[in-house]
Amino acid sequence: QKEVEQDPGPLSVPEGAIVSLNCTYSNSAFQYFMWYRQYSRKGPELLMYTYSSGNKEDGRFTAQVDKSSKYISLFIRDSQPSDSATYLCAMRPQGAQKLVFGQGTRLTINP
Amino acid sequence: GAVVSQHPSRVICKSGTSVKIECRSLDFQATTMFWYRQFPKQSLMLMATSNEGSKATYEQGVEKDKFLINHASLTLSTLTVTSAHPEDSSFYICSAKEGINEQFFGPGTRLTVL
């Protein structure tokens, strides 16, 4: 079993829809949770960064962490075609340098 | 802030030659840099972690004599693929972090070995 599980998709939704992306994990030591967006043939871009449980909002993006369920989510409101990309969740324990990545979910927003 | 650059963005070389890829942190001091490899439609695979002035720590299965990493300054790390072969063709991405901050990634280098 992988430490971090993420549905690879592909996920295709119409413009304006609310998108929900999710990851589950097995290591209870994970404390820091990140979401990266990666456009085709580009490096990942840090979107959201959360420590421990709770919600964090930044514009159209909301990150949720539920440590009791070992489940994290990224919500995208009012989705735009420019949001079409691969979204990678990543996490690490306190004090660790290495990130553990999910497989990435390929998202397409259709105009 | 937190900009990481890579050079070149794309390189094509003949089998048996060596290729050097540079990774620079442009507006911060990168105490730690990471090198990843990514195959099409797959996630990132960590190859090695390097701290400035120290030898790199390679992940299991990564040949350190084939993938030479140098992190000689707080803003520059290099990855040299020695005696490259077609199976080394991939997308190589570096990332950098300053202290306890999170990793910021470069734009990647696409290597094609003929």
Short mmCIF file of C-alpha atoms in Angstrom, two decimals:
data_model
loop_
_atom_site.label_atom_id
_atom_site.label_comp_id
_atom_site.label_asym_id
_atom_site.label_seq_id
_atom_site.Cartn_x
_atom_site.Cartn_y
_atom_site.Cartn_z
CA GLN A 1 0.00 0.00 0.00
CA LYS A 2 1.32 3.43 -0.92
CA GLU A 3 1.81 5.97 1.84
CA VAL A 4 -0.26 8.50 -0.12
CA GLU A 5 -3.13 7.54 -2.39
CA GLN A 6 -4.54 9.91 -5.00
CA ASP A 7 -6.99 9.10 -7.76
CA PRO A 8 -5.14 9.81 -11.02
CA GLY A 9 -8.34 10.63 -12.87
CA PRO A 10 -8.64 11.97 -15.47
CA LEU A 11 -11.31 14.30 -14.13
CA SER A 12 -13.26 16.44 -16.57
CA VAL A 13 -15.79 19.08 -15.44
CA PRO A 14 -17.55 22.04 -17.07
CA GLU A 15 -16.37 25.58 -16.51
CA GLY A 16 -17.77 27.12 -13.37
CA ALA A 17 -18.15 23.83 -11.51
CA ILE A 18 -16.78 23.18 -8.04
CA VAL A 19 -13.93 20.71 -8.18
CA SER A 20 -12.98 18.43 -5.31
CA LEU A 21 -9.59 16.72 -5.32
CA ASN A 22 -8.61 14.31 -2.58
CA CYS A 23 -5.77 12.31 -1.08
CA THR A 24 -5.65 9.73 1.67
CA TYR A 25 -2.59 8.75 3.60
CA SER A 26 -1.51 6.09 6.04
CA ASN A 27 1.33 7.71 8.02
CA SER A 28 -0.08 9.45 11.09
CA ALA A 29 3.23 11.32 11.50
CA PHE A 30 2.46 13.58 8.51
CA GLN A 31 1.98 17.13 9.79
CA TYR A 32 2.53 19.37 6.75
CA PHE A 33 0.28 19.10 3.72
CA MET A 34 0.74 20.75 0.35
CA TRP A 35 -1.05 20.97 -2.95
CA TYR A 36 0.97 21.59 -6.10
CA ARG A 37 -0.36 22.41 -9.57
CA GLN A 38 1.63 21.19 -12.55
CA TYR A 39 0.95 22.30 -16.10
CA SER A 40 2.08 20.05 -18.91
CA ARG A 41 5.86 20.05 -19.33
CA LYS A 42 6.37 22.48 -16.43
CA GLY A 43 7.56 22.16 -12.87
CA PRO A 44 5.05 21.93 -9.99
CA GLU A 45 3.84 25.19 -8.48
CA LEU A 46 2.99 25.39 -4.78
CA LEU A 47 -0.71 26.26 -4.45
CA MET A 48 -1.64 25.63 -0.85
CA TYR A 49 0.23 24.78 2.31
CA THR A 50 -1.44 23.62 5.52
CA TYR A 51 -0.11 22.60 8.88
CA SER A 52 -2.07 19.99 10.86
CA SER A 53 -5.88 19.89 10.66
CA GLY A 54 -8.29 22.54 9.49
CA ASN A 55 -9.19 24.64 6.50
CA LYS A 56 -7.26 27.24 4.57
CA GLU A 57 -8.70 29.47 1.90
CA ASP A 58 -6.90 31.43 -0.81
CA GLY A 59 -9.12 33.00 -3.44
CA ARG A 60 -10.97 30.25 -5.29
CA PHE A 61 -8.97 27.51 -3.58
CA THR A 62 -9.71 25.87 -0.23
CA ALA A 63 -7.53 23.20 1.34
CA GLN A 64 -8.94 20.92 4.03
CA VAL A 65 -7.07 18.53 6.28
CA ASP A 66 -8.81 15.90 8.42
CA LYS A 67 -6.08 14.16 10.36
CA SER A 68 -8.51 11.88 12.19
CA SER A 69 -9.55 10.39 8.86
CA LYS A 70 -6.12 10.83 7.24
CA TYR A 71 -7.79 12.65 4.38
CA ILE A 72 -6.99 15.92 2.65
CA SER A 73 -8.93 17.82 0.02
CA LEU A 74 -8.51 20.72 -2.36
CA PHE A 75 -11.62 22.53 -3.53
CA ILE A 76 -11.64 24.82 -6.55
CA ARG A 77 -14.61 27.14 -6.86
CA ASP A 78 -15.76 28.75 -10.12
CA SER A 79 -13.35 26.56 -12.05
CA GLN A 80 -11.73 28.05 -15.15
CA PRO A 81 -10.16 26.42 -18.25
CA SER A 82 -6.83 27.78 -16.99
CA ASP A 83 -7.18 25.48 -13.97
CA SER A 84 -6.69 22.50 -16.28
CA ALA A 85 -3.54 20.83 -14.98
CA THR A 86 -2.31 17.96 -12.87
CA TYR A 87 -2.77 18.49 -9.14
CA LEU A 88 -0.35 16.76 -6.78
CA CYS A 89 -0.82 16.40 -3.07
CA ALA A 90 2.33 16.15 -0.96
CA MET A 91 3.02 15.78 2.72
CA ARG A 92 5.77 15.29 5.25
CA PRO A 93 6.28 14.71 8.98
CA GLN A 94 7.57 17.39 11.33
CA GLY A 95 11.31 17.83 10.86
CA ALA A 96 11.51 15.80 7.65
CA GLN A 97 12.85 17.34 4.46
CA LYS A 98 11.52 14.86 1.95
CA LEU A 99 8.01 15.14 0.61
CA VAL A 100 5.81 12.16 -0.12
CA PHE A 101 3.73 12.81 -3.22
CA GLY A 102 0.46 11.44 -4.43
CA GLN A 103 0.23 10.19 -7.98
CA GLY A 104 -1.41 13.39 -9.19
CA THR A 105 -4.92 13.98 -10.59
CA ARG A 106 -5.26 15.20 -14.16
CA LEU A 107 -8.01 17.82 -14.27
CA THR A 108 -9.63 19.30 -17.37
CA ILE A 109 -12.07 22.22 -17.20
CA ASN A 110 -14.19 22.35 -20.33
CA PRO A 111 -15.30 25.78 -21.62
CA GLY B 1 9.73 35.57 -4.37
CA ALA B 2 10.83 31.91 -4.18
CA VAL B 3 11.85 31.56 -7.82
CA VAL B 4 13.85 28.56 -8.98
CA SER B 5 15.31 28.38 -12.48
CA GLN B 6 16.73 25.49 -14.46
CA HIS B 7 18.99 25.46 -17.47
CA PRO B 8 18.71 24.18 -20.09
CA SER B 9 14.97 23.69 -20.45
CA ARG B 10 15.48 21.08 -23.11
CA VAL B 11 18.49 19.09 -24.24
CA ILE B 12 19.03 16.44 -26.89
CA CYS B 13 22.27 14.48 -26.83
CA LYS B 14 23.85 11.41 -28.30
CA SER B 15 24.17 8.18 -26.36
CA GLY B 16 27.40 8.04 -24.36
CA THR B 17 27.76 11.77 -23.79
CA SER B 18 27.39 13.59 -20.48
CA VAL B 19 24.83 16.28 -19.81
CA LYS B 20 24.88 18.91 -17.07
CA ILE B 21 21.70 20.54 -15.75
CA GLU B 22 21.83 23.63 -13.56
CA CYS B 23 19.36 24.59 -10.85
CA ARG B 24 19.43 28.06 -9.32
CA SER B 25 17.47 29.74 -6.55
CA LEU B 26 17.11 33.32 -7.75
CA ASP B 27 15.85 35.20 -4.70
CA PHE B 28 16.63 33.06 -1.69
CA GLN B 29 19.41 30.94 -0.28
CA ALA B 30 18.73 27.27 -0.84
CA THR B 31 20.11 25.35 2.09
CA THR B 32 18.69 22.17 0.58
CA MET B 33 18.06 21.22 -3.01
CA PHE B 34 16.34 18.16 -4.40
CA TRP B 35 16.49 16.45 -7.77
CA TYR B 36 13.49 14.59 -9.15
CA ARG B 37 12.77 12.58 -12.23
CA GLN B 38 9.33 12.37 -13.79
CA PHE B 39 8.11 9.99 -16.46
CA PRO B 40 5.04 10.84 -18.58
CA LYS B 41 1.78 10.78 -16.63
CA GLN B 42 3.57 9.75 -13.46
CA SER B 43 4.35 11.51 -10.22
CA LEU B 44 7.70 12.87 -9.16
CA MET B 45 10.40 10.40 -8.17
CA LEU B 46 13.00 11.78 -5.77
CA MET B 47 16.52 10.99 -6.92
CA ALA B 48 18.65 12.76 -4.33
CA THR B 49 18.79 15.43 -1.65
CA SER B 50 21.73 17.78 -1.36
CA ASN B 51 22.69 20.22 1.35
CA GLU B 52 25.05 23.04 0.48
CA GLY B 53 28.66 22.00 0.92
CA SER B 54 27.82 18.36 1.65
CA LYS B 55 27.66 15.22 -0.43
CA ALA B 56 24.26 14.40 -1.84
CA THR B 57 22.10 11.68 -0.32
CA TYR B 58 20.79 9.40 -3.03
CA GLU B 59 17.55 7.46 -2.93
CA GLN B 60 17.63 3.70 -3.15
CA GLY B 61 18.17 2.49 -6.68
CA VAL B 62 19.69 5.74 -7.97
CA GLU B 63 23.26 5.31 -9.20
CA LYS B 64 25.39 8.05 -7.67
CA ASP B 65 28.19 7.50 -10.18
CA LYS B 66 25.79 8.03 -13.04
CA PHE B 67 23.91 11.01 -11.63
CA LEU B 68 26.52 13.36 -10.19
CA ILE B 69 25.15 16.11 -7.99
CA ASN B 70 27.07 19.15 -6.84
CA HIS B 71 25.69 21.79 -4.47
CA ALA B 72 28.66 24.07 -4.16
CA SER B 73 26.82 27.28 -3.27
CA LEU B 74 23.59 28.39 -1.62
CA THR B 75 22.08 29.30 -4.97
CA LEU B 76 23.34 26.64 -7.37
CA SER B 77 23.13 22.88 -7.70
CA THR B 78 24.06 20.84 -10.75
CA LEU B 79 23.04 17.39 -11.92
CA THR B 80 25.33 15.68 -14.42
CA VAL B 81 24.03 12.63 -16.22
CA THR B 82 27.18 10.75 -17.18
CA SER B 83 27.37 8.48 -20.22
CA ALA B 84 23.71 9.05 -20.95
CA HIS B 85 21.65 6.33 -22.62
CA PRO B 86 18.16 6.39 -24.13
CA GLU B 87 16.65 5.01 -20.92
CA ASP B 88 17.86 8.17 -19.14
CA SER B 89 15.51 10.24 -21.29
CA SER B 90 13.10 11.88 -18.89
CA PHE B 91 11.92 15.14 -17.35
CA TYR B 92 14.31 16.24 -14.59
CA ILE B 93 13.05 18.74 -12.03
CA CYS B 94 14.91 20.38 -9.19
CA SER B 95 13.47 22.01 -6.11
CA ALA B 96 14.97 24.19 -3.43
CA LYS B 97 14.13 25.18 0.10
CA GLU B 98 15.44 27.70 2.57
CA GLY B 99 15.56 26.51 6.16
CA ILE B 100 12.20 25.16 7.32
CA ASN B 101 10.27 26.62 4.39
CA GLU B 102 8.65 24.40 1.82
CA GLN B 103 10.11 23.31 -1.50
CA PHE B 104 9.81 25.45 -4.60
CA PHE B 105 10.28 23.77 -7.92
CA GLY B 106 12.12 24.71 -11.06
CA PRO B 107 10.48 24.55 -14.49
CA GLY B 108 12.15 21.25 -15.38
CA THR B 109 14.58 20.03 -18.03
CA ARG B 110 13.52 17.62 -20.72
CA LEU B 111 16.39 15.29 -21.62
CA THR B 112 16.26 13.22 -24.79
CA VAL B 113 19.10 10.78 -25.43
CA LEU B 114 19.32 9.52 -28.99
#
